[in-house]
CSV table of C-alpha atoms in Angstrom, one decimal:
chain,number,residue,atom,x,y,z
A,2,UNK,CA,40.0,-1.1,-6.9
A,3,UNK,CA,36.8,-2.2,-5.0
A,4,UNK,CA,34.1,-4.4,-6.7
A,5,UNK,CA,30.6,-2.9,-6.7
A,6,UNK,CA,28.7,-4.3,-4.2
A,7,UNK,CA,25.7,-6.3,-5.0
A,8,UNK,CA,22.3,-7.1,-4.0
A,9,UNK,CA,19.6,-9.7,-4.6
A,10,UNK,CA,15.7,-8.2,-4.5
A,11,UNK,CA,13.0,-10.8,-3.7
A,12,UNK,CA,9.6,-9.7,-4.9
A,13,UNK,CA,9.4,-7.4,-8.2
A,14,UNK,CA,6.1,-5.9,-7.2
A,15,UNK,CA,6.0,-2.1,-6.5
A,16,UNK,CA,8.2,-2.2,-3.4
A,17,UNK,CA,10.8,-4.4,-5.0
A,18,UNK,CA,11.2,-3.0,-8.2
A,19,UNK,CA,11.4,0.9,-6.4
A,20,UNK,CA,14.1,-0.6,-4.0
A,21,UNK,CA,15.9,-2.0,-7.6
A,22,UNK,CA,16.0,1.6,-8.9
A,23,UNK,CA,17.4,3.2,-5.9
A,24,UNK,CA,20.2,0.8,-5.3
A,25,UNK,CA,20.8,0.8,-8.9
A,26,UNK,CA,21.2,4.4,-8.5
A,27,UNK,CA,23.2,3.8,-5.5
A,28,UNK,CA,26.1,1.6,-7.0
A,29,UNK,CA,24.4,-1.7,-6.5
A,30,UNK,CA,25.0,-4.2,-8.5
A,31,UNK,CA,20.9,-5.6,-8.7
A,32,UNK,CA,19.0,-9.0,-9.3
A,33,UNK,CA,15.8,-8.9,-9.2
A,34,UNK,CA,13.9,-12.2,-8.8
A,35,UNK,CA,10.1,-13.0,-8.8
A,36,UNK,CA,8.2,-16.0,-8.9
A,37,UNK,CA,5.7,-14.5,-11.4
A,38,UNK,CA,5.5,-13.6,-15.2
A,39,UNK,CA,6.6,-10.1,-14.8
A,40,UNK,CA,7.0,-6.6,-12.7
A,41,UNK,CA,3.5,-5.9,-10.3
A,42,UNK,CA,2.2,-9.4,-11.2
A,43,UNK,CA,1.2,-10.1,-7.8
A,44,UNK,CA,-0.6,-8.0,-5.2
A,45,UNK,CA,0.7,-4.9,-6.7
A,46,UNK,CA,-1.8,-5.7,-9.8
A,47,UNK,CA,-4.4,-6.0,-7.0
A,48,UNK,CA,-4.2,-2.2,-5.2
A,49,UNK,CA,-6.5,0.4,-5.5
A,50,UNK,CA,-3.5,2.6,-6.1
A,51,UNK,CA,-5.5,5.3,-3.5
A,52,UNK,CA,-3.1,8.2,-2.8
A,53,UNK,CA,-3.9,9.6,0.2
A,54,UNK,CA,-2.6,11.0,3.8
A,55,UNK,CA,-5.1,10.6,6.9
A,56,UNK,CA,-2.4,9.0,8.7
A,57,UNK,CA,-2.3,8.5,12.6
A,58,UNK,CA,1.5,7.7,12.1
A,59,UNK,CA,3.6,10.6,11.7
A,60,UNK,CA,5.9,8.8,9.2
A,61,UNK,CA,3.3,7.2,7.4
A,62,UNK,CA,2.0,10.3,6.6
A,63,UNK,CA,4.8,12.3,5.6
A,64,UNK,CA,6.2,9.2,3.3
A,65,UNK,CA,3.0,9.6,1.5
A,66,UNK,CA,3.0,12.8,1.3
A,67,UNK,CA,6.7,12.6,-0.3
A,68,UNK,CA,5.4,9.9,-2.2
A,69,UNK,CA,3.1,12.3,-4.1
A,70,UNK,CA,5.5,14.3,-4.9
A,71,UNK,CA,7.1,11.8,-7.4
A,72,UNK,CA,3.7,10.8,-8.7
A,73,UNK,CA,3.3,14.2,-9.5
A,74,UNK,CA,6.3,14.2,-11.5
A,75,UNK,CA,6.5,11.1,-12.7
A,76,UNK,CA,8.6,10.7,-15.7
A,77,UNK,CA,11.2,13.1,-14.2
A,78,UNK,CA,11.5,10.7,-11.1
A,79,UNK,CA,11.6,7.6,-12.8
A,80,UNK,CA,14.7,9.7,-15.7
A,81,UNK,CA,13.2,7.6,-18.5
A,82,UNK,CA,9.8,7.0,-20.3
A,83,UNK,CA,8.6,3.6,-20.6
A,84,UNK,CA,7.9,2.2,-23.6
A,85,UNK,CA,5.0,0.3,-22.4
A,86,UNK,CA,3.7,3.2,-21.7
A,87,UNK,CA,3.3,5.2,-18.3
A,88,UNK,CA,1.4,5.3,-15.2
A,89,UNK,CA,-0.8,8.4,-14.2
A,90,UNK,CA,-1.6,9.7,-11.1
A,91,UNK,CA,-4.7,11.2,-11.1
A,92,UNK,CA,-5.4,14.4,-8.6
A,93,UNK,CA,-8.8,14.2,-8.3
A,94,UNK,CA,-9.0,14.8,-4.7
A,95,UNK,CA,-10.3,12.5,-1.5
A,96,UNK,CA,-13.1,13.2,0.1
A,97,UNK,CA,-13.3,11.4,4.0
A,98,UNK,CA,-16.4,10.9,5.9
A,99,UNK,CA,-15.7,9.8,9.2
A,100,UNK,CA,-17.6,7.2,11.2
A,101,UNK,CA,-16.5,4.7,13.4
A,102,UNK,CA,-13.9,3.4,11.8
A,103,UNK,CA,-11.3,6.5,12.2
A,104,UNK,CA,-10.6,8.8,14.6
A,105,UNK,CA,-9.7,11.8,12.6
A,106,UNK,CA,-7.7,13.6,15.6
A,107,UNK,CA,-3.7,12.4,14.8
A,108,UNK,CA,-4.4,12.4,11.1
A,109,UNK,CA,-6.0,16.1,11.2
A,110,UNK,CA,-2.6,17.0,13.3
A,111,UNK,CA,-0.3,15.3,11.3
A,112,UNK,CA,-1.7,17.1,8.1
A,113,UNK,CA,-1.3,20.0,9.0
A,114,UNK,CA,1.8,19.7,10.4
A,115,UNK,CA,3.0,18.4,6.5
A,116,UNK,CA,1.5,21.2,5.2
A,117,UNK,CA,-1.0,19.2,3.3
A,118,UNK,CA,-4.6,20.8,2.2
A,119,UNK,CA,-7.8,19.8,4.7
A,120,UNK,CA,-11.2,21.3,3.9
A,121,UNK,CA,-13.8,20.5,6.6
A,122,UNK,CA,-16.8,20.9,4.6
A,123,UNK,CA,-20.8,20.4,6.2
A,124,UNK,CA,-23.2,18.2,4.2
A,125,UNK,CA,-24.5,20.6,1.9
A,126,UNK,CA,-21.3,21.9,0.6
A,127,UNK,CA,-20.8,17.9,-0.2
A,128,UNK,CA,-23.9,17.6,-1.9
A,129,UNK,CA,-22.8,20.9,-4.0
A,130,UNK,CA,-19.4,19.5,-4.8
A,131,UNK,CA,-20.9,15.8,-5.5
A,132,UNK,CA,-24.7,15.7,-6.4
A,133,UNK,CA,-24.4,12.6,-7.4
A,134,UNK,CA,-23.6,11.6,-3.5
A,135,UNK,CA,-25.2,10.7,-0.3
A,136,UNK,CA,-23.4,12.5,2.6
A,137,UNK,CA,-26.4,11.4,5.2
A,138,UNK,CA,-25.0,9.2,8.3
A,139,UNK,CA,-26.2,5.4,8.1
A,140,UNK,CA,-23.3,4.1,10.7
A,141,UNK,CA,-22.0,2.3,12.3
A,142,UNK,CA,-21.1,-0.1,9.7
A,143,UNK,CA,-22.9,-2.8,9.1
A,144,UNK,CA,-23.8,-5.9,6.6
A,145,UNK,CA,-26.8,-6.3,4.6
A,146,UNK,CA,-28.2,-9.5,6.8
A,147,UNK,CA,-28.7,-6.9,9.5
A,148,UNK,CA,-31.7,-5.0,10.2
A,149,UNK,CA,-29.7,-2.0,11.1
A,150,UNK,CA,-28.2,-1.8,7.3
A,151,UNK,CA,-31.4,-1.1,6.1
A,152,UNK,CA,-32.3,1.5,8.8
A,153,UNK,CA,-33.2,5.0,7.9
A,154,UNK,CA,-30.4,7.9,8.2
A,155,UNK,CA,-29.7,9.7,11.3
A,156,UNK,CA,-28.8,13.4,9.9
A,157,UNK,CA,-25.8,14.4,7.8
A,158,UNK,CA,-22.1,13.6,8.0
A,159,UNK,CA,-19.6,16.6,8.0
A,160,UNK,CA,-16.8,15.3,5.4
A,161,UNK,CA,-13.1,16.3,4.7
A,162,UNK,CA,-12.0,17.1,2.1
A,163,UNK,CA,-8.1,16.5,0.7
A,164,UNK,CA,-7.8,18.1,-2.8
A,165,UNK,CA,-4.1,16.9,-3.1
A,166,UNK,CA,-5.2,13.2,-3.3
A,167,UNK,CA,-6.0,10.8,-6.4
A,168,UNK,CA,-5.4,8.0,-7.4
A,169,UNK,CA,-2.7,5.9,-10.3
A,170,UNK,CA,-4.5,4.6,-13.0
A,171,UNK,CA,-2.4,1.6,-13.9
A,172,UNK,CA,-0.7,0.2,-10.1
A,173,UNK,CA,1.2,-3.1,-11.8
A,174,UNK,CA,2.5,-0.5,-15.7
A,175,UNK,CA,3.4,1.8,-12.8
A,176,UNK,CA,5.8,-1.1,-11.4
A,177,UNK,CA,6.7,-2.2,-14.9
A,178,UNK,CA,7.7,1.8,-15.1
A,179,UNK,CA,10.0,1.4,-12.0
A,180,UNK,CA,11.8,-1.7,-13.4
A,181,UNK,CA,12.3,-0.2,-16.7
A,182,UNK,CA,13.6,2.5,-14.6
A,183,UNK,CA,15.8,-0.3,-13.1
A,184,UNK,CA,17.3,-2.1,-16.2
A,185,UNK,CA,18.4,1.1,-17.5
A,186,UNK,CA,20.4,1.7,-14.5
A,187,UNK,CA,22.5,-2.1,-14.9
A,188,UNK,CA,19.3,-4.1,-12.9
A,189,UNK,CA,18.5,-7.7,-14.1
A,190,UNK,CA,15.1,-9.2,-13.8
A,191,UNK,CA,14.7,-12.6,-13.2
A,192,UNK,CA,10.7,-13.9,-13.3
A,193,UNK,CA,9.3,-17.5,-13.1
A,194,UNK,CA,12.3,-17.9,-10.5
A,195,UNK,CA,11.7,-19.0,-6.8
A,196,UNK,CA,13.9,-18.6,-3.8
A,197,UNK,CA,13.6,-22.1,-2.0
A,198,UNK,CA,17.0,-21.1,0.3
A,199,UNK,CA,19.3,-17.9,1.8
A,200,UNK,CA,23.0,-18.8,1.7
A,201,UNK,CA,24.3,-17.5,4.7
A,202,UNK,CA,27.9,-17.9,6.5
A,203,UNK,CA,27.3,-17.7,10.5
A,204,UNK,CA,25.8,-14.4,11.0
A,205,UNK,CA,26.3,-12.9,7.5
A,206,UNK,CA,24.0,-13.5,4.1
A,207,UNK,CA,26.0,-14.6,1.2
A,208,UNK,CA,23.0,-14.8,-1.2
A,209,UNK,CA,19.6,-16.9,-2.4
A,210,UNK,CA,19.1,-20.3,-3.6
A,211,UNK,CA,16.6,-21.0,-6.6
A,212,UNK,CA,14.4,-24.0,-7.1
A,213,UNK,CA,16.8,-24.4,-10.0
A,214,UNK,CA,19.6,-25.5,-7.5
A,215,UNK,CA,21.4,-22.2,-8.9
A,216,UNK,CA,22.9,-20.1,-6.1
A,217,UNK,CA,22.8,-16.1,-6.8
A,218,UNK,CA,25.3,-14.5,-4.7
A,219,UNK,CA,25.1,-11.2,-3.5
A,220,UNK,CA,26.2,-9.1,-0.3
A,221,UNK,CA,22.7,-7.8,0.7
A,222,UNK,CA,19.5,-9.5,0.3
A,223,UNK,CA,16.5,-7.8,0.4
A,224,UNK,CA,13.2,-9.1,1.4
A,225,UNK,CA,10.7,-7.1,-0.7
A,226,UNK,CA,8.1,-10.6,-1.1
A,227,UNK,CA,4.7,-9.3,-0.4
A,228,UNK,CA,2.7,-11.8,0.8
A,229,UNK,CA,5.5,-15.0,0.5
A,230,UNK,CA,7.6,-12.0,3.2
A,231,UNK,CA,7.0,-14.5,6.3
A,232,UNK,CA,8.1,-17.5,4.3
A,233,UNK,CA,11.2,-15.9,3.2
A,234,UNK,CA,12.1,-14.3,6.8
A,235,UNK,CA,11.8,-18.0,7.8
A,236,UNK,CA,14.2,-19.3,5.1
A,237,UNK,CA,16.4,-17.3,6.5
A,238,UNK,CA,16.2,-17.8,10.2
A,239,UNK,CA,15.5,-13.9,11.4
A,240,UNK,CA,12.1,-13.6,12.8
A,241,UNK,CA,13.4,-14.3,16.9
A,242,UNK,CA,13.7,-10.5,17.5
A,243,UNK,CA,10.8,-9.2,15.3
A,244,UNK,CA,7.9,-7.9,17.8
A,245,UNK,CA,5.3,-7.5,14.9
A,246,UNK,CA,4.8,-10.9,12.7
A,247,UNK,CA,3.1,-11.0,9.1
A,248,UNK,CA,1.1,-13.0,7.8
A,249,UNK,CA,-1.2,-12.8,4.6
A,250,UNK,CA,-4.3,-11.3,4.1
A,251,UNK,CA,-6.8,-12.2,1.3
A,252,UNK,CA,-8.4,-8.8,-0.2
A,253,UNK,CA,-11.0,-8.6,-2.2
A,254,UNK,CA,-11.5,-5.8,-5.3
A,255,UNK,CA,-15.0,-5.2,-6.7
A,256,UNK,CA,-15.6,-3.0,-9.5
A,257,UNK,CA,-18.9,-1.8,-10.8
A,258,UNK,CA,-20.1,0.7,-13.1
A,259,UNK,CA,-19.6,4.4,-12.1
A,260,UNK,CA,-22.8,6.8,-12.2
A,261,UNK,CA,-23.9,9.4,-14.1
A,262,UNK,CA,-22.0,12.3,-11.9
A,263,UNK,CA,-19.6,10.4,-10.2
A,264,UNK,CA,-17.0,9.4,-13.1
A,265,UNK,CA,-13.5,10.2,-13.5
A,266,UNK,CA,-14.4,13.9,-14.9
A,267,UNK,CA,-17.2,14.4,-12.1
A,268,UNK,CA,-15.6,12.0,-9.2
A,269,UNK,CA,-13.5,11.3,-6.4
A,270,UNK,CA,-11.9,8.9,-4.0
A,271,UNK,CA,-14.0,8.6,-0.9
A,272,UNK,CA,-12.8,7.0,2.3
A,273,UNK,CA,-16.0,5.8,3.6
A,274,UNK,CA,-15.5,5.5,7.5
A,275,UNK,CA,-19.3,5.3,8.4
A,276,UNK,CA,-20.5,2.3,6.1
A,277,UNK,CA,-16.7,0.9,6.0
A,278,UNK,CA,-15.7,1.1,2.4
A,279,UNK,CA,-13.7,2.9,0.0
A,280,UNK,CA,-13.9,3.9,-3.9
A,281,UNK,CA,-13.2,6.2,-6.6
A,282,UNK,CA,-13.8,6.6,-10.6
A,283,UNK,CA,-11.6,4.5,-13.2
A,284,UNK,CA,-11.1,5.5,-16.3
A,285,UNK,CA,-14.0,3.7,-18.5
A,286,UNK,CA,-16.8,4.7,-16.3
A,287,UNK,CA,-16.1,2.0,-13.7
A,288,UNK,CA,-15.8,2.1,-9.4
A,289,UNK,CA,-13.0,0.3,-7.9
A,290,UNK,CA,-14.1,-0.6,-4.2
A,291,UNK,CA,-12.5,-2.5,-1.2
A,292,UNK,CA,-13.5,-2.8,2.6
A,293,UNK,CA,-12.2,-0.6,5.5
A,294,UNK,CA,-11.5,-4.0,7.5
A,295,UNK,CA,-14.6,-2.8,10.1
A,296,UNK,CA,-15.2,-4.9,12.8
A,297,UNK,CA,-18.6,-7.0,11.1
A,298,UNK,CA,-16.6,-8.0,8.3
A,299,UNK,CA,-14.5,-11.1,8.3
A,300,UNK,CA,-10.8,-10.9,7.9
A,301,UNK,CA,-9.6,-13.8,5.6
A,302,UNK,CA,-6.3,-14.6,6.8
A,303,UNK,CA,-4.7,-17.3,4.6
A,304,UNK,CA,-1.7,-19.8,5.9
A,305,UNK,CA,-0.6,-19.2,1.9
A,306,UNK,CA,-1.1,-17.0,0.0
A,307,UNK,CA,-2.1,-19.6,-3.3
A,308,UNK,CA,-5.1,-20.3,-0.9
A,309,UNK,CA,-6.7,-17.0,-2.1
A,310,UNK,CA,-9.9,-17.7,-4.4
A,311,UNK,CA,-9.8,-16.9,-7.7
A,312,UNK,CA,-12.7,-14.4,-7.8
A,313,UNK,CA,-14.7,-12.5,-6.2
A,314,UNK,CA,-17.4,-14.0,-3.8
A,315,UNK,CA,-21.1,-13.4,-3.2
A,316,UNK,CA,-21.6,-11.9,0.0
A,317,UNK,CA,-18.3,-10.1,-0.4
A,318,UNK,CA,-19.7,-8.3,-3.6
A,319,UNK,CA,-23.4,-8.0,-2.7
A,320,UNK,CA,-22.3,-6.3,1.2
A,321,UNK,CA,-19.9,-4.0,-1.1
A,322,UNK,CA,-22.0,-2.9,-4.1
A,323,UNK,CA,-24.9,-2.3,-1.7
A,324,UNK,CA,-23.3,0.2,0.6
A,325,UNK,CA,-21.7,1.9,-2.5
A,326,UNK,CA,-25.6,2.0,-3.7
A,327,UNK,CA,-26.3,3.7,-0.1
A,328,UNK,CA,-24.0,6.7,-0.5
A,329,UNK,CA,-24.2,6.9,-4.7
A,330,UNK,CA,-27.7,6.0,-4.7
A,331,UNK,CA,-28.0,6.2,-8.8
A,332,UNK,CA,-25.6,3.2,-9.2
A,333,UNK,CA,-26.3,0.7,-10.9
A,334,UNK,CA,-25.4,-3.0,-9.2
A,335,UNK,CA,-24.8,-5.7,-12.2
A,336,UNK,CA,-26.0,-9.2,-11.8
A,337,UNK,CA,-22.7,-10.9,-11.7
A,338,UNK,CA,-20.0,-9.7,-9.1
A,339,UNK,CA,-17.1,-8.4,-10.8
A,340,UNK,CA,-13.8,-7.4,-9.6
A,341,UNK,CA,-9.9,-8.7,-8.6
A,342,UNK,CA,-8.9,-11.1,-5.6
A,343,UNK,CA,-5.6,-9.8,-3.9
A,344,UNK,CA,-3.2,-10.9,-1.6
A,345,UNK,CA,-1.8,-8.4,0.9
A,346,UNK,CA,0.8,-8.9,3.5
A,347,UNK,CA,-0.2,-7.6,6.5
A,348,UNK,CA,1.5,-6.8,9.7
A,349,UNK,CA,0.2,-6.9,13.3
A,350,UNK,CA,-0.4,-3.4,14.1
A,351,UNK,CA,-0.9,-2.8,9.2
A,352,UNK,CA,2.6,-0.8,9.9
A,353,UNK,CA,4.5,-1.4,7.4
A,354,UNK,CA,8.5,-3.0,8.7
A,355,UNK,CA,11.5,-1.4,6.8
A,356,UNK,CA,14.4,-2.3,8.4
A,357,UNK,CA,17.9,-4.4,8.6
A,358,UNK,CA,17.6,-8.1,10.8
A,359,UNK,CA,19.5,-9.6,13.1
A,360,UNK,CA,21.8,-11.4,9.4
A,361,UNK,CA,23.9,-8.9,8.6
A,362,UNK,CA,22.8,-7.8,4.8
A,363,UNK,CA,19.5,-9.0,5.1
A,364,UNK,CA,16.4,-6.3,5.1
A,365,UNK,CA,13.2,-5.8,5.0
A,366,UNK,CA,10.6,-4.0,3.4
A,367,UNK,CA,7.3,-6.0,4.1
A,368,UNK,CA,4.1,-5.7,6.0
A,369,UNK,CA,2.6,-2.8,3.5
A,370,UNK,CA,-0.5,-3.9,5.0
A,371,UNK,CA,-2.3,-2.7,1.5
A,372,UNK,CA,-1.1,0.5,2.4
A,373,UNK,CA,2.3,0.4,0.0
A,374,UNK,CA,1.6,0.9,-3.2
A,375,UNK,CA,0.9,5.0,-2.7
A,376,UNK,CA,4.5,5.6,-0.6
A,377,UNK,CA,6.6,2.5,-2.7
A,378,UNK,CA,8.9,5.5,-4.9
A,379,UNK,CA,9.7,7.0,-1.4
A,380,UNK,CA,10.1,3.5,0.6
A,381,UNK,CA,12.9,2.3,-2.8
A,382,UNK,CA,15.0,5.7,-1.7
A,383,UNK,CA,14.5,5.1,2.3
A,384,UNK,CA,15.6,1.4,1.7
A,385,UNK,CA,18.5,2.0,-0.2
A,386,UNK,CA,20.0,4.8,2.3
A,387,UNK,CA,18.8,2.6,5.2
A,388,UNK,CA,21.1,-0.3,3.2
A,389,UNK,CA,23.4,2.2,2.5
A,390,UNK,CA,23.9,3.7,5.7
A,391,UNK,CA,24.1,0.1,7.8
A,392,UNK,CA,26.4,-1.5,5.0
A,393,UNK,CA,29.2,0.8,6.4
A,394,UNK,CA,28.4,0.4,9.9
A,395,UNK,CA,25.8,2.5,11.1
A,396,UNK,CA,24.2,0.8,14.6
A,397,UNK,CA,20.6,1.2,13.2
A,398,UNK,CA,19.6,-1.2,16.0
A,399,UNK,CA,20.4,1.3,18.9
A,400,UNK,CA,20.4,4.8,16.8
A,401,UNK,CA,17.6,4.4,14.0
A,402,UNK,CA,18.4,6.5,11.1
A,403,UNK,CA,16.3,9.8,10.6
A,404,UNK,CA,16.3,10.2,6.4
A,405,UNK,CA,15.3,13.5,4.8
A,406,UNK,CA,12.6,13.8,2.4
A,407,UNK,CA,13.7,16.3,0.1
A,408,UNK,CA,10.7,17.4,-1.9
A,409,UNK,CA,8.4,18.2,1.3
A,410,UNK,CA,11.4,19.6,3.9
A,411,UNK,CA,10.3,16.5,6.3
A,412,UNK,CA,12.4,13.8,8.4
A,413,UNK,CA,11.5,10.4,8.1
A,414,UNK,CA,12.1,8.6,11.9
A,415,UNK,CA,12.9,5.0,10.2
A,416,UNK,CA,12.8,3.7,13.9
A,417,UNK,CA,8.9,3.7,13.4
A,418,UNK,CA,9.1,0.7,11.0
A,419,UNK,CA,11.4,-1.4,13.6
A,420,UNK,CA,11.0,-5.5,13.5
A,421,UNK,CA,11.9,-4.2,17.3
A,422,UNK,CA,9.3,-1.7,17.7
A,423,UNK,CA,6.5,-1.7,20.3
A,424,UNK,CA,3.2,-3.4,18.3
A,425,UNK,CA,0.5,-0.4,18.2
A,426,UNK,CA,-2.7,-0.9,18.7
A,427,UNK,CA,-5.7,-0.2,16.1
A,428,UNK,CA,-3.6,1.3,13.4
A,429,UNK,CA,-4.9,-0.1,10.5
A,430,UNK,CA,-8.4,1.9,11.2
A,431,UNK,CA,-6.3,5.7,10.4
């Protein structure tokens, strides 16, 4: 009789702990360990938890769009109800306005293609559907130390409108739901517990090494580290044939009050691509905003991820809340910046890798770019066939796997998040 085979999870953030469910359900024997206090401590606690589609990459898209699907239906995917309580996705819709920031052609394709919901709608249906909203054009983006930030608008932005998105309320309970998930399925969770070595033999991965000195053995090890992903690839010695790196990416999360008109009754997400932000309502009458990355702003790339600050900075808050106030223009802006610090792991072209390395039973699911959280229930099933699939010999390498999404009818081409694959340019802008 055959042992079960067993598997070693790095990283119980959103990622991690949905891989830990689906090799749970796959036979896997599953450790999960983390060097923080619990499940979604780290960058997972930082996500906007947007659910959205407008995806240049084919893939992308339709893994968030399956993704959804178990939002949706949240409790049934998960089998269980946390006692904690549960996660709730919210369907309030997203409403884009493009700009410079996005080109709107592959994402408009791929949409449509999935079968997903796109309303094109002109500036007054906007202004019907969100009074408390600005849909004028003031791009291309800028900062408020320009003169062109404070210029007058130039006409009226068309918008689109995707009533299938929203949003998940609580991004790190909604990981704490997934590892509940886990335990009851036989996975362990080990926090406060750092990986400081991987045990291999030759060309083979026999497990991890804790700063304990305690060696946890396993046949498959999975990378799921977030922003600590490069230091662990290192560890083990299998970045030579990746083509995109990844490094991390300090992001920074304000939140302000919401206005009258645009709460979570009256609200929306909005992908910003003219002023080069994002936000929607949270429950208690608050916005959560983040940056579209455009060109004027500065990208804080960190050499370790415990360099991030601990809160939010001036300029970052002031640039923010101010072209919020541009496009809500009854918001109020408090005096003191409030908001979250977040690290995200980011990869060259912000797609995401999922894939096997060149150590046999050692994977990868890193380089979410900030884009994870949304597609993480759909990325834990992909992994663990991926894992599956190459654990009894499948040549990934030379024939990538194509996995079904069963909810929306679609193929998933897993080749697209190759270590191997060509680096794209621009892709984090779609």
């Amino acid at each position: 009789m055959s042992k079960e085979p067993t598997a070693v999870v790095v990283g119980a953030g959103i990622i991690g702990a949905a891989i830990a469910l689906e090799l749970s359900r796959n036979g896997y024997t599953v450790t999960v360990v983390d060097a923080g206090p619990g499940p979604g401590t780290g960058s997972t606690s930082a996500s906007s938890a947007i659910v959205r589609y407008h995806y240049a990459n084919f893939d992308e898209a339709a893994i968030a769009w399956e993704s959804a699907q178990r939002w949706a239906t949240w409790a049934t995917h998960l089998g269980d109800r946390d006692p904690a309580g549960m996660a709730k996705f919210h369907p309030c819709g997203l409403l884009l306005l493009p700009g410079a920031l996005i080109d709107m052609d592959g994402p408009l394709v791929n949409m449509k293609a999935l079968g997903i919901d796109v309303i094109e709608l002109n500036a007054d249906q906007v202004r019907d559907r969100f009074p408390a909203l600005d849909p004028s054009r003031f791009g291309p983006p800028s900062r408020p130390d320009d003169d062109q930030f404070w210029v007058d608008p130039h006409g009226d932005s068309t918008a689109y409108w995707m009533p299938q998105g929203g949003y998940v309320d609580d991004p790190q309970l909604a990981a704490h739901n997934l590892a509940h998930a886990a335990t009851g399925h036989g996975a362990a969770f080990r926090y406060r517990s750092q990986v400081t070595g991987v045990c291999r033999d030759n060309d083979h991965v026999l497990g991890v090494q804790l700063a304990t000195g305690e060696q946890l053995d396993a046949d498959v090890v999975v990378n799921a580290a977030g922003p600590w992903s490069a230091q662990l690839n290192t560890l083990a010695g299998v970045l030579d044939d990746f083509a995109p790196s990844t490094r991390p990416l300090e992001q920074q999360i304000v939140t302000m009050p919401a206005p009258d008109g645009f709460t979570t009754t009256s609200g929306a997400c909005v992908a910003d691509a003219d002023l080069g932000t994002y936000f929607r309502p949270h429950p208690g009458d608050t916005l959560v905003v983040g940056g579209m990355e455009a060109p004027c702003d500065p990208l804080i790339w960190l050499d370790d991820p415990r360099q991030a600050r601990d809160n939010i900075d001036a300029d970052t808050w002031t640039t923010q809340t101010l072209r919020v106030a541009r496009r809500l223009p009854t918001v109020g802006i408090p005096g003191r910046p409030t908001g979250i610090v977040g690290v995200y792991d980011v990869s060259d072209d912000w797609i995401p890798i999922y894939d096997r390395t060149a150590l046999d039973g050692f994977y990868v699911a890193i380089g979410t770019s900030g884009h994870g959280f949304k597609s993480a229930p759909v990325v834990g099933e992909l992994m663990a066939a991926l894992i599956t699939r190459c654990e009894a010999g499948h040549p990934h390498d030379t024939d990538p796997l194509l996995l079904p999404a069963p909810a929306t009818g679609q193929t998933v081409n897993m080749g697209t998040f190759s270590r191997r694959r060509a680096v794209h340019a621009k892709a984090h802008m779609s």
